[in-house]
Short mmCIF file of C-alpha atoms in Angstrom, two decimals:
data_model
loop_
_atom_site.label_atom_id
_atom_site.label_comp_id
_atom_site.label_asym_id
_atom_site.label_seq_id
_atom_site.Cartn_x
_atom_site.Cartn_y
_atom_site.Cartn_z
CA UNK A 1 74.33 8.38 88.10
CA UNK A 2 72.28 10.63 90.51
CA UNK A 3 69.53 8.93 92.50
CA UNK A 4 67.21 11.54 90.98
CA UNK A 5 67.87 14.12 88.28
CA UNK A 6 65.26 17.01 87.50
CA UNK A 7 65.32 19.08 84.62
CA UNK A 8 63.63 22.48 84.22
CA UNK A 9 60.62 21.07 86.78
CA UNK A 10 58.24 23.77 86.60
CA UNK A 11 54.71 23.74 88.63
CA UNK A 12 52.66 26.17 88.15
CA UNK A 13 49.18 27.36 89.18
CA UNK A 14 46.33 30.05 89.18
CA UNK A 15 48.93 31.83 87.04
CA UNK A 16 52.21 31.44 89.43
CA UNK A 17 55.71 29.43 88.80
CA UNK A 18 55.47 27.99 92.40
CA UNK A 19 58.50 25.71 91.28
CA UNK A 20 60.44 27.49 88.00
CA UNK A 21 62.82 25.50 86.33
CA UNK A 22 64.55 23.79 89.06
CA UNK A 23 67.75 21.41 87.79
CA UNK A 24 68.89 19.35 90.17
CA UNK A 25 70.91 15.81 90.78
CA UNK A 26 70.14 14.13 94.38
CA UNK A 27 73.05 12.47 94.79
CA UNK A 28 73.19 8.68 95.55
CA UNK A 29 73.65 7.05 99.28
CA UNK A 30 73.87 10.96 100.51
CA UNK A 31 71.68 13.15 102.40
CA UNK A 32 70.65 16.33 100.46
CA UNK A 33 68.84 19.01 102.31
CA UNK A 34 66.71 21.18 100.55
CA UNK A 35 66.37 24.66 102.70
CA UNK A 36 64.52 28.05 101.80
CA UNK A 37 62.20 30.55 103.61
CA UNK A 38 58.61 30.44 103.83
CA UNK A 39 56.46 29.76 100.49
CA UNK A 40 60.13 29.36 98.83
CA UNK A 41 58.47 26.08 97.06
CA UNK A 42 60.57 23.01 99.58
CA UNK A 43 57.77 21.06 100.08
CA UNK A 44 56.04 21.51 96.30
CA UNK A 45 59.76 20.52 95.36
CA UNK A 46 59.59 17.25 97.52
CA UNK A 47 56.61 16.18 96.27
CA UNK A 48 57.49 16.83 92.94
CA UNK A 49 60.24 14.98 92.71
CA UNK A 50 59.04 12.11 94.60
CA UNK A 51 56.19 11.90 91.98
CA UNK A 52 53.25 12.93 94.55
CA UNK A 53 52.54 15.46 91.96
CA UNK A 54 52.47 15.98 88.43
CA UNK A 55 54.95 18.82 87.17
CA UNK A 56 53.85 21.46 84.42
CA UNK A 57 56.88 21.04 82.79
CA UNK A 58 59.95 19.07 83.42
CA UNK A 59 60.94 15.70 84.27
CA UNK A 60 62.48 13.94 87.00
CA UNK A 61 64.27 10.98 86.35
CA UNK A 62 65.14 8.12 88.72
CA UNK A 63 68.09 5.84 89.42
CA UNK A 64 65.15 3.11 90.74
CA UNK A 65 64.37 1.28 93.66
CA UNK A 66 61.71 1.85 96.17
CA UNK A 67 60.50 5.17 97.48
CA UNK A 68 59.10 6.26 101.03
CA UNK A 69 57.89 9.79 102.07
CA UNK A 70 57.50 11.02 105.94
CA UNK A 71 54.88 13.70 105.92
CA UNK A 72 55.55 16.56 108.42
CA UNK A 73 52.30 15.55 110.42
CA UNK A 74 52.59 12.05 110.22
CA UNK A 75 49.63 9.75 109.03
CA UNK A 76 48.74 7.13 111.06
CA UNK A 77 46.04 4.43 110.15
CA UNK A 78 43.79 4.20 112.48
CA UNK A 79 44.93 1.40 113.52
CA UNK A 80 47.65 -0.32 116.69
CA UNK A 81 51.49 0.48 115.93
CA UNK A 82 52.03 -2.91 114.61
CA UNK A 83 49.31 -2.72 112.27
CA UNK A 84 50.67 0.18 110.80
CA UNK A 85 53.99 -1.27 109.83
CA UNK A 86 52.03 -4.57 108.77
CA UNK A 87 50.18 -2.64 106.23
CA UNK A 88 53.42 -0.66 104.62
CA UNK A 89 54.87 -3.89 104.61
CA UNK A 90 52.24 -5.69 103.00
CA UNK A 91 52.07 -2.80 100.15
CA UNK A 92 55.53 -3.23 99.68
CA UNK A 93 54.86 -6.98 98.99
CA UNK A 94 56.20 -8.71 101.78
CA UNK A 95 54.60 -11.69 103.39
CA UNK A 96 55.00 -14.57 105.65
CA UNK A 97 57.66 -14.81 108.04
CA UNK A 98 59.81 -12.08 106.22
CA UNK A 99 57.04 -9.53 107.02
CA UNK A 100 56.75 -10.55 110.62
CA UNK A 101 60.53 -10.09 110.91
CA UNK A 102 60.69 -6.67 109.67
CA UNK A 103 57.80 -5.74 111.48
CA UNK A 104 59.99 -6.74 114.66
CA UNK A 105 62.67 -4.96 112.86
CA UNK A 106 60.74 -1.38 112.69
CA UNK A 107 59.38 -2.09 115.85
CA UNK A 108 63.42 -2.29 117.64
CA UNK A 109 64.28 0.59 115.29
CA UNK A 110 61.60 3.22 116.34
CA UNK A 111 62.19 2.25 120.05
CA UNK A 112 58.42 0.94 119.94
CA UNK A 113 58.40 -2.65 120.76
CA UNK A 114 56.74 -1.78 123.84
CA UNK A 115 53.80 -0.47 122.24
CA UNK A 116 53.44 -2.19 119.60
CA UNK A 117 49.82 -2.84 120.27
CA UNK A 118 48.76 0.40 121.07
CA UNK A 119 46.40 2.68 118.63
CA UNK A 120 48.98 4.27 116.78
CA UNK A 121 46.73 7.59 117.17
CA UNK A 122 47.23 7.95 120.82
CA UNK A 123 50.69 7.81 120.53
CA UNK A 124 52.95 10.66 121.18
CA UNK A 125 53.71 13.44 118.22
CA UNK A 126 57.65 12.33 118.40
CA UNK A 127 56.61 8.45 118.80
CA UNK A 128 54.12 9.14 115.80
CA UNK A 129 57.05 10.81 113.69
CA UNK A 130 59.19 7.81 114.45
CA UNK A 131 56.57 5.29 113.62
CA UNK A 132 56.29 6.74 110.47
CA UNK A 133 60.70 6.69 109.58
CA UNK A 134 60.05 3.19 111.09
CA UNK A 135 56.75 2.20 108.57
CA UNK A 136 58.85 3.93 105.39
CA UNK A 137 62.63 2.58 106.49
CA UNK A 138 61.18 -1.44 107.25
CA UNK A 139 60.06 -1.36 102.93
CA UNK A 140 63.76 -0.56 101.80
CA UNK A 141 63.34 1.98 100.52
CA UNK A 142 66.36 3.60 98.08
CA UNK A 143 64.84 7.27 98.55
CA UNK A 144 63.90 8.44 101.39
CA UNK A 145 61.91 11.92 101.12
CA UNK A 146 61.42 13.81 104.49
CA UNK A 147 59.45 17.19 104.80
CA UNK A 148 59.96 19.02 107.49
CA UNK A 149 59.99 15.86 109.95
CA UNK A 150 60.90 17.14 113.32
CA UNK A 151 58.91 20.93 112.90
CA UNK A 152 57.21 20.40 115.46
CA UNK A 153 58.97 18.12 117.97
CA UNK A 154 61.08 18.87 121.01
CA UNK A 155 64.60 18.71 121.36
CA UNK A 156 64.36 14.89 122.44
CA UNK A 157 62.04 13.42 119.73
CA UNK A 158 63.91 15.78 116.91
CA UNK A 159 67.52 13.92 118.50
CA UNK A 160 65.49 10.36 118.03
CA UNK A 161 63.96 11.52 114.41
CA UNK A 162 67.81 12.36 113.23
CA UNK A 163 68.94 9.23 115.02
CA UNK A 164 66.87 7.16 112.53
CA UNK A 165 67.77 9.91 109.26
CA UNK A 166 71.72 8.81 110.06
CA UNK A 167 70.44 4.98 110.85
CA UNK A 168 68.87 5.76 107.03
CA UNK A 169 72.24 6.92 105.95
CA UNK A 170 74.02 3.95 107.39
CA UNK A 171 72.08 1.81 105.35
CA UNK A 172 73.01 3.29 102.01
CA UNK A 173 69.29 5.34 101.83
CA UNK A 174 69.69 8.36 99.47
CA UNK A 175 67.83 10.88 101.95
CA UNK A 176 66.08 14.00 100.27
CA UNK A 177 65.38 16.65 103.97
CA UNK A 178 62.82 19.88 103.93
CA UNK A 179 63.93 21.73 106.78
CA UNK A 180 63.97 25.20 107.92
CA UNK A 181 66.34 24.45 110.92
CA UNK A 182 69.87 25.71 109.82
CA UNK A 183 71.36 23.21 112.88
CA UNK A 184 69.88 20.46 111.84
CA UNK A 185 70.81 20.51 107.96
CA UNK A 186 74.61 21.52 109.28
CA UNK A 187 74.05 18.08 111.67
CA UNK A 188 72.24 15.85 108.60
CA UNK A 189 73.25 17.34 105.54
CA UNK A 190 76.05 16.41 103.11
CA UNK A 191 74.40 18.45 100.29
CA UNK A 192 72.74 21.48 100.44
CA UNK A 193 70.01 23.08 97.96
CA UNK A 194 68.83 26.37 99.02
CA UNK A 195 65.20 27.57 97.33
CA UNK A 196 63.98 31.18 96.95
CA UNK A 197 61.00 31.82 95.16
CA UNK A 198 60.81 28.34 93.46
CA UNK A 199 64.00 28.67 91.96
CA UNK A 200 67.42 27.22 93.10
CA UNK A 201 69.32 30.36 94.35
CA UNK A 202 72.15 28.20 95.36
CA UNK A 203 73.51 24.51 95.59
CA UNK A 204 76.45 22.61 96.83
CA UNK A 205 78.25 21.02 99.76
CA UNK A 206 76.09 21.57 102.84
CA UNK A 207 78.58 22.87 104.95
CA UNK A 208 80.03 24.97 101.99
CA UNK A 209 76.83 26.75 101.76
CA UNK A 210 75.85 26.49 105.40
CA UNK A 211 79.12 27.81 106.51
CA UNK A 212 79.95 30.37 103.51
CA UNK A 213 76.60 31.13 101.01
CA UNK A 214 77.25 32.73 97.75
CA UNK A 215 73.63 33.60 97.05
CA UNK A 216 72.08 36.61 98.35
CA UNK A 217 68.84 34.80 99.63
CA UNK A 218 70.89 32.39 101.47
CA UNK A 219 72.93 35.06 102.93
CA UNK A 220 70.17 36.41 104.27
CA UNK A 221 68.29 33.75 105.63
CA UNK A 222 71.29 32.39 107.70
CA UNK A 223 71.76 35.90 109.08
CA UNK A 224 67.84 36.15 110.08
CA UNK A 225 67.40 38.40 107.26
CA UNK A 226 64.10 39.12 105.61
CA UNK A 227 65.26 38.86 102.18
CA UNK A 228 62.86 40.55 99.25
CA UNK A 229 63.98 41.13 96.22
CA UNK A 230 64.11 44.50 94.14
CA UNK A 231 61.69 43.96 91.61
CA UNK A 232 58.53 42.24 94.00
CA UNK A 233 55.52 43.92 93.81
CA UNK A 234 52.86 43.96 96.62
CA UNK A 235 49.54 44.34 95.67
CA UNK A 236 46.92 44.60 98.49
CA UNK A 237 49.13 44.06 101.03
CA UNK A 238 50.56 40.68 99.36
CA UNK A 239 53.91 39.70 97.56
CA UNK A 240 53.54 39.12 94.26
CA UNK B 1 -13.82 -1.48 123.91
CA UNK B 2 -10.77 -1.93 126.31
CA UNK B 3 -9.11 1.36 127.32
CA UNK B 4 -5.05 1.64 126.44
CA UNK B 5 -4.01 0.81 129.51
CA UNK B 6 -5.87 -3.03 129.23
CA UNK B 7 -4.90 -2.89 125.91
CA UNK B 8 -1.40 -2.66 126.88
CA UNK B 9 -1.42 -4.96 129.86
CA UNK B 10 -2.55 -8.27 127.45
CA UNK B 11 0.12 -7.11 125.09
CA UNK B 12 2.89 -7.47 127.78
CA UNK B 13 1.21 -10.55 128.50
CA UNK B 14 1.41 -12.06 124.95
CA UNK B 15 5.36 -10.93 124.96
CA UNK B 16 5.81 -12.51 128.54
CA UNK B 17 4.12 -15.60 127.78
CA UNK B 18 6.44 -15.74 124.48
CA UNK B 19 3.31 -15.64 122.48
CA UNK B 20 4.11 -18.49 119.39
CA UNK B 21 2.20 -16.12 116.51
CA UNK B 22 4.13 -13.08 118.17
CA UNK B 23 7.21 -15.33 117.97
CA UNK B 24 6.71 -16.77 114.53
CA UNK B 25 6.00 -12.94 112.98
CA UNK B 26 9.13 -11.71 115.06
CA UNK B 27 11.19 -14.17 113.99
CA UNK B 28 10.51 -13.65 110.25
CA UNK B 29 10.97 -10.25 110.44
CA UNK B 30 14.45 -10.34 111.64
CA UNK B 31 15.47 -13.32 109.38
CA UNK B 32 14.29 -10.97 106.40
CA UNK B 33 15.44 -7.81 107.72
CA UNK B 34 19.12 -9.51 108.86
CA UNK B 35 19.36 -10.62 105.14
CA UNK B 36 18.41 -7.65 103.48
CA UNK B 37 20.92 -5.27 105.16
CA UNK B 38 23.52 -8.34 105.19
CA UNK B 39 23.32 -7.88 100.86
CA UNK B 40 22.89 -4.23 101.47
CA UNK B 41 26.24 -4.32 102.91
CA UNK B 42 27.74 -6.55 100.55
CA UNK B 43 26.91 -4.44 98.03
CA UNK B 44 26.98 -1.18 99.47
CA UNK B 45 29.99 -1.07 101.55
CA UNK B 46 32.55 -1.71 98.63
CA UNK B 47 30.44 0.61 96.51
CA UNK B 48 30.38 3.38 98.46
CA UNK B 49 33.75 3.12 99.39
CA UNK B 50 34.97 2.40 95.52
CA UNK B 51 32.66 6.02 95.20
CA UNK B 52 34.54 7.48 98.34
CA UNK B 53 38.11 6.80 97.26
CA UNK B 54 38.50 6.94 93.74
CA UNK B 55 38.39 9.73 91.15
CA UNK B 56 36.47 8.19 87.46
CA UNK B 57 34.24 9.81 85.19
CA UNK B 58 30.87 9.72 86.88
CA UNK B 59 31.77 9.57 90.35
CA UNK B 60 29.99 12.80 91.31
CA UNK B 61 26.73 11.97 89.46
CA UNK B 62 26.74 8.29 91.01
CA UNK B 63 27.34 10.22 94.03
CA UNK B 64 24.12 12.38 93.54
CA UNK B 65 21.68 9.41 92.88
CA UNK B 66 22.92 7.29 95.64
CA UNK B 67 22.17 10.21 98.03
CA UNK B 68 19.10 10.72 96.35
CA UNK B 69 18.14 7.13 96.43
CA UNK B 70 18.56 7.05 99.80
CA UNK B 71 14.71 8.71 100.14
CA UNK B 72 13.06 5.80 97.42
CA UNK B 73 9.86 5.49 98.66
CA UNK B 74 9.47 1.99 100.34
CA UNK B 75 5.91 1.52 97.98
CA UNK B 76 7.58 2.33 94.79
CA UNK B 77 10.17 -0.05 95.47
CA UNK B 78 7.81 -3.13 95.92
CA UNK B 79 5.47 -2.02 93.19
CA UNK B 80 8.68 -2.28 90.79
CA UNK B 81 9.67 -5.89 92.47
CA UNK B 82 6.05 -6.54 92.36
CA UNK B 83 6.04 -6.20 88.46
CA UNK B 84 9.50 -7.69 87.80
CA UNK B 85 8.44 -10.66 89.97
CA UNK B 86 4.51 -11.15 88.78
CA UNK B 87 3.75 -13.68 86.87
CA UNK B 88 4.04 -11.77 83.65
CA UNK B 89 7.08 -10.18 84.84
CA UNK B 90 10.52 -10.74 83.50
CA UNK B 91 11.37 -12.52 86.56
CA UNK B 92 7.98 -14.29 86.98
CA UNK B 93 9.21 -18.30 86.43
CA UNK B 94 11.06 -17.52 89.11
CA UNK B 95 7.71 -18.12 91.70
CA UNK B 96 9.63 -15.61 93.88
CA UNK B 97 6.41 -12.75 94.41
CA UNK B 98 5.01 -13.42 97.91
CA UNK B 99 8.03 -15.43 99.34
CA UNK B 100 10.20 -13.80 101.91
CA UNK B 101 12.86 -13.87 98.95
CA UNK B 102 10.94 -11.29 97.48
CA UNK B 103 10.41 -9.05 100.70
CA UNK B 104 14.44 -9.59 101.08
CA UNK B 105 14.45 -8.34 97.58
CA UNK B 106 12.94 -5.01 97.76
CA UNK B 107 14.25 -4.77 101.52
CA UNK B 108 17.91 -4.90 99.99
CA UNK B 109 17.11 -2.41 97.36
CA UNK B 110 15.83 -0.11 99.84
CA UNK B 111 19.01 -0.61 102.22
CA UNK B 112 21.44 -1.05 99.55
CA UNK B 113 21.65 3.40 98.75
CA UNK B 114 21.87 3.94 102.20
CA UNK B 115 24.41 1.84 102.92
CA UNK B 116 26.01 2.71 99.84
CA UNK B 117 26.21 6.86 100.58
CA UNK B 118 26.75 6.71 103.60
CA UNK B 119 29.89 4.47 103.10
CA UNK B 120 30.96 6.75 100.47
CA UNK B 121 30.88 10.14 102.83
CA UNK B 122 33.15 8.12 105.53
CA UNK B 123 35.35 6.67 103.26
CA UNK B 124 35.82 10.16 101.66
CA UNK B 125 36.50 11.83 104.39
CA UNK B 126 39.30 9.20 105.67
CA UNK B 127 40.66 9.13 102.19
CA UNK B 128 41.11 12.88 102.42
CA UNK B 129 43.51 12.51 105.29
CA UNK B 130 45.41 9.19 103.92
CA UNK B 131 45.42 10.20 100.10
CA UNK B 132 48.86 11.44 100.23
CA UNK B 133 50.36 8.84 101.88
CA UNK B 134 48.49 5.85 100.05
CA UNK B 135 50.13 7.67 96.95
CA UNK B 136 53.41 7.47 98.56
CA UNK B 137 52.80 4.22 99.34
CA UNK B 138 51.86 3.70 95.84
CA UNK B 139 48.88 1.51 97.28
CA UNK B 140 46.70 -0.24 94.85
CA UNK B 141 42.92 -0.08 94.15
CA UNK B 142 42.33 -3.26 96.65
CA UNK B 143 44.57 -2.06 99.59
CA UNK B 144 42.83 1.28 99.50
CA UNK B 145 39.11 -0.23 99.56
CA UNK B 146 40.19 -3.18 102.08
CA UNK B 147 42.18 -0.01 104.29
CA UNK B 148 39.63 2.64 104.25
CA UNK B 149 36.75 -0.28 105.18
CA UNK B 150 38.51 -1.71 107.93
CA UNK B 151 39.90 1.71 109.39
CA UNK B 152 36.42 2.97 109.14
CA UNK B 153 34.66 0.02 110.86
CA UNK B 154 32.97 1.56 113.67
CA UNK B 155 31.29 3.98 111.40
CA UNK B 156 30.45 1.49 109.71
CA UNK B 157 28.93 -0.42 112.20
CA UNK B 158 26.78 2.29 112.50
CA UNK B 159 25.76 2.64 108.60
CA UNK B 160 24.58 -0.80 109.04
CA UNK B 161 22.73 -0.37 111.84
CA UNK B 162 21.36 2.81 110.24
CA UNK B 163 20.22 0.26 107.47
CA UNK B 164 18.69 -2.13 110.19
CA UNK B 165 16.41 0.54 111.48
CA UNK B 166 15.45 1.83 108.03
CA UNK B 167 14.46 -1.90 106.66
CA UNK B 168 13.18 -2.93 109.96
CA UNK B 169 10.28 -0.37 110.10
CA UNK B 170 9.16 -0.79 106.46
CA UNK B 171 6.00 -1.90 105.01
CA UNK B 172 5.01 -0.40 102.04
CA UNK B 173 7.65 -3.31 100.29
CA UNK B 174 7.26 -5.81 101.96
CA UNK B 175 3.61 -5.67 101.98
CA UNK B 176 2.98 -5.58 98.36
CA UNK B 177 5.66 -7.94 97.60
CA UNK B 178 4.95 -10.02 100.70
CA UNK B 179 1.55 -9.85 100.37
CA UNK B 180 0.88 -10.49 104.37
CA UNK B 181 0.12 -13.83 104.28
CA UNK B 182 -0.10 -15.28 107.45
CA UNK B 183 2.90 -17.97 108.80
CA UNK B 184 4.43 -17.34 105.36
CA UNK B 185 5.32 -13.28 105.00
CA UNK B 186 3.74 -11.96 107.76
CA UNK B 187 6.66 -9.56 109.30
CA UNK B 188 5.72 -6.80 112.33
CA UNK B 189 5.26 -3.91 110.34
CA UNK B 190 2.25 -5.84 107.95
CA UNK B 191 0.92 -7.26 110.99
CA UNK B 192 0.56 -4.10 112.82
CA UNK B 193 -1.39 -2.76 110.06
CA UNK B 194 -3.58 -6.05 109.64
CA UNK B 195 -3.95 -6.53 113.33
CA UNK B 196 -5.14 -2.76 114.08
CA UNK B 197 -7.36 -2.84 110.99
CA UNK B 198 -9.42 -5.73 112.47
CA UNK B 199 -9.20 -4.86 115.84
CA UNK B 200 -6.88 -7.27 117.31
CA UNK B 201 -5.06 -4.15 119.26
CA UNK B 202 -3.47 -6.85 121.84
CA UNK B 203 -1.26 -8.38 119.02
CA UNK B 204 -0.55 -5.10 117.15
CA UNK B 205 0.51 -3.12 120.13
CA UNK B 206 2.59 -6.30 121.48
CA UNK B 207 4.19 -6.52 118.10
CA UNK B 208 4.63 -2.43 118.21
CA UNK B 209 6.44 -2.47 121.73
CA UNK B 210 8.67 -5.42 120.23
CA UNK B 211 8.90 -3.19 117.13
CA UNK B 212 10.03 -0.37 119.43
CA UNK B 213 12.30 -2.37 122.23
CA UNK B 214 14.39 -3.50 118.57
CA UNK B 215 14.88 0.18 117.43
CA UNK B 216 15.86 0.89 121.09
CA UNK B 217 17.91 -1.85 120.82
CA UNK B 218 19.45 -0.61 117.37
CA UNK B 219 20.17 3.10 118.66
CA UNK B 220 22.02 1.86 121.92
CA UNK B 221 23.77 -0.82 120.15
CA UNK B 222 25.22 2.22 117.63
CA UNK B 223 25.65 4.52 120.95
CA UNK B 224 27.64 1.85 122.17
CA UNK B 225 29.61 1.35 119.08
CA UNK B 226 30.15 5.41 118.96
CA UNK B 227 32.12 5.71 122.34
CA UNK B 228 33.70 2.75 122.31
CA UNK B 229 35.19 4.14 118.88
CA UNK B 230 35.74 7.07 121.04
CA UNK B 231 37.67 5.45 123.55
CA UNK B 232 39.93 3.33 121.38
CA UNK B 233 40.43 6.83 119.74
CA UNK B 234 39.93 6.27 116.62
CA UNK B 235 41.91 3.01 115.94
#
């Protein structure tokens, strides 16, 4: 059984499939990366399936167990680092001395112990990004959605955000990645789903696809391609 | 008659000497004033944040009249908790009319929509920026009030304060509820206007620089709330 299986998800808007009749398992305990160009529907997809929003059509269904989502531009309450992890914690129904231990716990694993009093705000983008694995990896969660979470991080705090995405792994965390960074779904990825136009152009092992696409679109897009295809119109200057 | 400048030399004398009518009437007026925007706030803050982060039928009209309540004219308001409260009101066996229940009363109702809508705006806004995540979160209806109020608390501060200076300066309400009556509802504002009507200016202008110093006293206290907001950056 899949940790998540959609069926013909379909969101549409203002007239446009923006996701069209994606089927899909996320496999359990694994880390699927879901890749595409710009406007190819990754992040729609995401949220979709993690239940953010409501699809026009289709269904996803779920294996159970908790969900967390890390937001490409993290959220932070406004509010000190420890606070922040007390609150997801306290959503997630912990109390008491179990809460306070986990808090600890988050603290160690995002490398923030030493500021865990400080406004969460003033931290650092890449100390923000790993507060935020930290606050959705201390609930337990059994999927763990991530859009685009090192975009736009240096080297360093993208290394420390995929330190915690394998630490997620290790823990038997079914990890669902955005990303546009070939490198990094060849160093996360164990499956690979590559979008174009809202639609799955191509699925599979990651390094099966990474290494040797079948699809045109992915083709393309590994090669640096612009990829449009045959039959887009552009009206007024924009794809249709 | 005594030029301004006399005028306002006796005045600083009454407040330097700690005057015990200038006292009493400043004392009143805070205990009635602190109340009011204490229920205002009760009342108001989970409203307008209820109004600020949830989505219900309604919400945009509610929206409408607590902005537009937000200008009730002070004498309307006590003329309604006048009738309510009179004798041959619904509310009459209370004995509340010309208590400083009744000023708190009409004071609240005047502080409550301000309160209220501006609450709402801030929590909003905050909500706007937090929505998707409290959804991740899958965050319930009392997290969400109890997160937004707390992580908006130094605008909030300031609402209240807002609410201080509005209910602090009023006296169409509490003078026709109140009725003025002296060492029972006499508050600064319905002194002023008794004091300057018989031509006890020393007392009315000592009560109007007391009247004054306060709003000073409000403004800076919200200035001071503002940066230090601003330098805990927005925790």
């Amino acid at each position: 059984m899949p940790a998540l299986r959609a069926r013909g998800l379909v969101y549409a808007t203002g007239g446009r499939r923006l996701v069209d009749g994606v089927d899909l398992d996320i496999a359990a305990g694994q880390c699927t990366v879901i890749l595409g160009p710009n406007g190819a529907g990754k992040s729609l997809l995401l949220r979709l399936l993690h239940g953010l929003i409501r699809p026009s059509a289709g269904r996803v269904t779920r294996a159970g167990g908790r969900e967390a989502m890390v937001f490409q531009r993290p959220v932070m309450l406004r509010r000190s680092v420890r606070s922040n992890l007390r609150f997801a914690l306290g959503v997630a129904g912990f109390t008491g001395a179990a809460r306070r231990a986990r808090i600890d716990e988050g603290l160690q694993l995002a490398g923030l112990a030493a500021l865990a009093r400080r406004p969460a705000r003033l931290l650092s983008g890449g100390e923000q990004q790993r507060l935020a694995m930290a606050r959705a990896l201390v609930t337990d969660p059994a999927v763990l959605f991530l859009d685009e979470p090192s975009a736009s991080l240096d080297p360093a705090a993208t290394l420390a955000v995929e330190s915690l995405v394998r630490a997620a792994r290790a823990r038997g965390v079914t990890v669902v990645l955005v990303t546009h960074d070939a490198g990094q779904a060849r160093r996360l990825g164990d499956r690979a789903v590559f979008l174009q136009a809202g639609r799955v152009a191509e699925a599979g092992p990651a390094a099966e696809l990474l290494n040797a696409p079948r699809s045109a679109p992915a083709q393309a897009w590994l090669d640096g391609r612009l990829y449009v295809p045959r039959d887009t119109e552009y009206r007024d200057g924009r794809k249709d | 008659m005594q030029g301004f400048g006399g005028v306002l030399g006796e005045a600083v004398g009454l407040i330097a000497r700690w005057d015990p009518a200038l006292v009493e009437i400043v004392g009143l007026s805070l205990r009635v004033t602190l109340t009011s925007v204490a229920l205002a706030c009760l009342i108001g803050l989970p409203l307008g944040a209820v109004t600020g982060a949830f989505r219900f039928p309604g919400r945009l009209p509610l929206a409408v009249l607590l902005n537009a309540l937000m200008g009730l004219p002070p004498v309307v308001v006590g003329l309604t908790v006048y009738l309510l409260l009179s004798a041959s009101g619904p509310l009459g066996p209370l004995r509340l009319l010309y208590t400083p229940t009744a000023m708190i009363v009409a004071q609240t109702i005047l502080v409550t929509p301000i309160v209220a809508a501006l609450t709402r705006q801030v929590t909003e806004d905050l909500m706007g920026e937090y929505a998707e995540q409290f959804a991740s979160m899958q965050v319930g209806p009392l997290d969400r009030v109890g997160a937004l109020l707390w992580d908006a608390r130094f605008a909030l501060i300031t609402v209240a304060l807002a609410g201080f200076g509005r209910a602090v300066a009023e006296v169409g309400a509490v003078l026709i509820v109140g009725g003025n009556i002296n060492h029972v509802t006499r508050v600064m504002t319905t002194s002023i206007a008794l004091e300057t009507s018989k031509g006890n200016l020393q007392l009315a202008l000592a009560l109007g620089v007391v009247l004054l110093g306060l709003a000073l006293l409000v403004n800076a206290l919200a200035m001071t709330v503002r940066l230090s907001a601003a330098r805990a950056a927005n925790v």
